[in-house]
Structure formats: C-alpha cells, structure tokens
C-alpha cells in the first residue's frame, strides 16, 4: 500500500509557490526518511526549459502492519505478549497498536494512537490507554513542535496518570505489595532563533506538576513511602549545530541514514517551592550533550554526557543524581 500524496505534502517544508532553497529540500528529505512507514526518500531539482525549477519527490513505502508475539521465562515466571502494530493506518501516516501482556506483576491491554500530522497540519497528538487487572494508565499529548530548524515557535501539553500494584521481593519471594499512583502534567511554550548559518537556539518556558502517592492494599506489610510532589515553573534551552551527512549501510542495511555530526546541547532549570508542592523546596536541573565524529569511512565516534537530579534545600543535598 502506498502513502497518500497529501500526507507526503504535509511533511514537506516548501510549496510550489516558494522560492527555491536547497536547504529546505535537504531538510524535507530528512523529515521524510524519519517516518516509520517510509523505507527511503529522495528529493531532486532541475531547471526546465522555461527557467523554472522542477522538484521531484520520490518515496519508498514499507510494509507497516506487523504482528507482535513474544514469550519468555525467567526466574520461574512466564511473560507473554500478543498484539499488532500499524504505523501507516489507512495510508495516512497514523500509528495504531493494540496488545495484551501477561507477566508475574499484571495482566492487561495497551492501546496506543499516535498522529504526527493531525488533519494534515503540523500539530501532533498521542493517546495511550492501558487497562490492567491492578489499575489503569492513560496519556494524552498535544503539541505544535519545532518540526524544522526554522520553525519559530512551539507549544504543547501532556497529561499522564498511572495506577498500579507494585511488589516488594525478598529472596525471590513477594513479601509485600502496595498501590502506587503517578500523575504528571506539563505545559510549555518555546521560541527558536538562528544564531548563525549552522547554530540554532531554542528557549522554552513551562510548568510541570508531578505527584506520586502510595496506598495500602490487603497485602501491604511494610510502611508506605511518603507522598512525593513537585510543582514548578522551568526554563529550558536547546542549542544545536546543523551538520547533517547522508550515509548508507551504517546502522541499517541498504538504507540511507541521516547523521548529525554537530553539537547538541540541552539544559533545564526549575524550582519547586514548598508553597506550591506541599513538599520540601527543590531545584530541578538537567544537562545533556551529544556529539558525533567521523574518523574514517567506516568509523563513527559518538560522545554523550548527561546530568539529572534535584537539589533539596531543606536537607542541603542532591537527590536522584544521575
């Protein structure tokens, strides 16, 4: 089955009326190759006899309806999963999956719907719903992303709720259980600015609320952890270098791949005060850096460093430092 032409058009960063910009053609080609339902994409341009530019967009589709069946056994416990995944629903680029999982902790169903171009727009949405024998989980996400390097702004929201029964083990045996409920909500707005021909800066402001609550069950035999809550505004930044190269047969066989050899830096700083979260005041911070380098035709070096954690003002120490 072939993807609908309107889906391909909605991904491109140019229209027939636009001035010819090789940079936009190259980035559009990368965006097409990023789609899970396309095997490869190529965009070429040539001048016609009237002096205008003719642009040709070629794509190769993949078979996207895949069954998912797995079975494993570890520590005397069985784990199985059965379902399907469709990453190009009705040839419109939508993603749908449904699965049933059974393991020692829980049995249940998981439904996922992911729409990368809602109504052929730049908006993206994702819905997840899980119904298990020990609780439910739902996720709702709607964003207008930085879909290209030149996109001037981005905004979105995310809401997650997850309730489940967790087990505590001792010498391989369950000795206590408790119910855990996790709630996570976030809203943000971001602005992008070109710093040079190769460097781009993206700054975002947002607000995040996280809460983890713990409840007793009939099988609870240990003290419960205290409720944890973070509610904080934050500012984040992303500075990255546009240095993409095309390679073949690198991570995937017989496929064209896009590698960014430039720097990619991300940082976030937030503050959760005691008044907002009903918990100890904490600073929230993270930093991530990535870089790649070719040292030969077949050798790629990847550098990556990260730092995540909290600073508890009341105790004067770092928490969950990674």
Tab-separated table of N, CA and C in Angstrom, residues 1 232 255 276 299:
chain	number	residue	atom	x	y	z
A	1	UNK	N	0.840	-1.191	0.000
A	1	UNK	CA	0.000	0.000	0.000
A	1	UNK	C	0.879	1.245	0.000
A	232	UNK	N	6.474	22.999	39.621
A	232	UNK	CA	7.487	24.025	39.384
A	232	UNK	C	7.416	24.624	37.973
A	255	UNK	N	19.956	1.126	3.635
A	255	UNK	CA	19.094	2.278	3.884
A	255	UNK	C	19.939	3.540	3.985
A	276	UNK	N	4.173	25.671	46.708
A	276	UNK	CA	3.480	25.143	45.533
A	276	UNK	C	3.281	23.634	45.599
A	299	UNK	N	34.127	4.427	10.434
A	299	UNK	CA	34.264	4.597	11.880
A	299	UNK	C	33.575	5.875	12.328
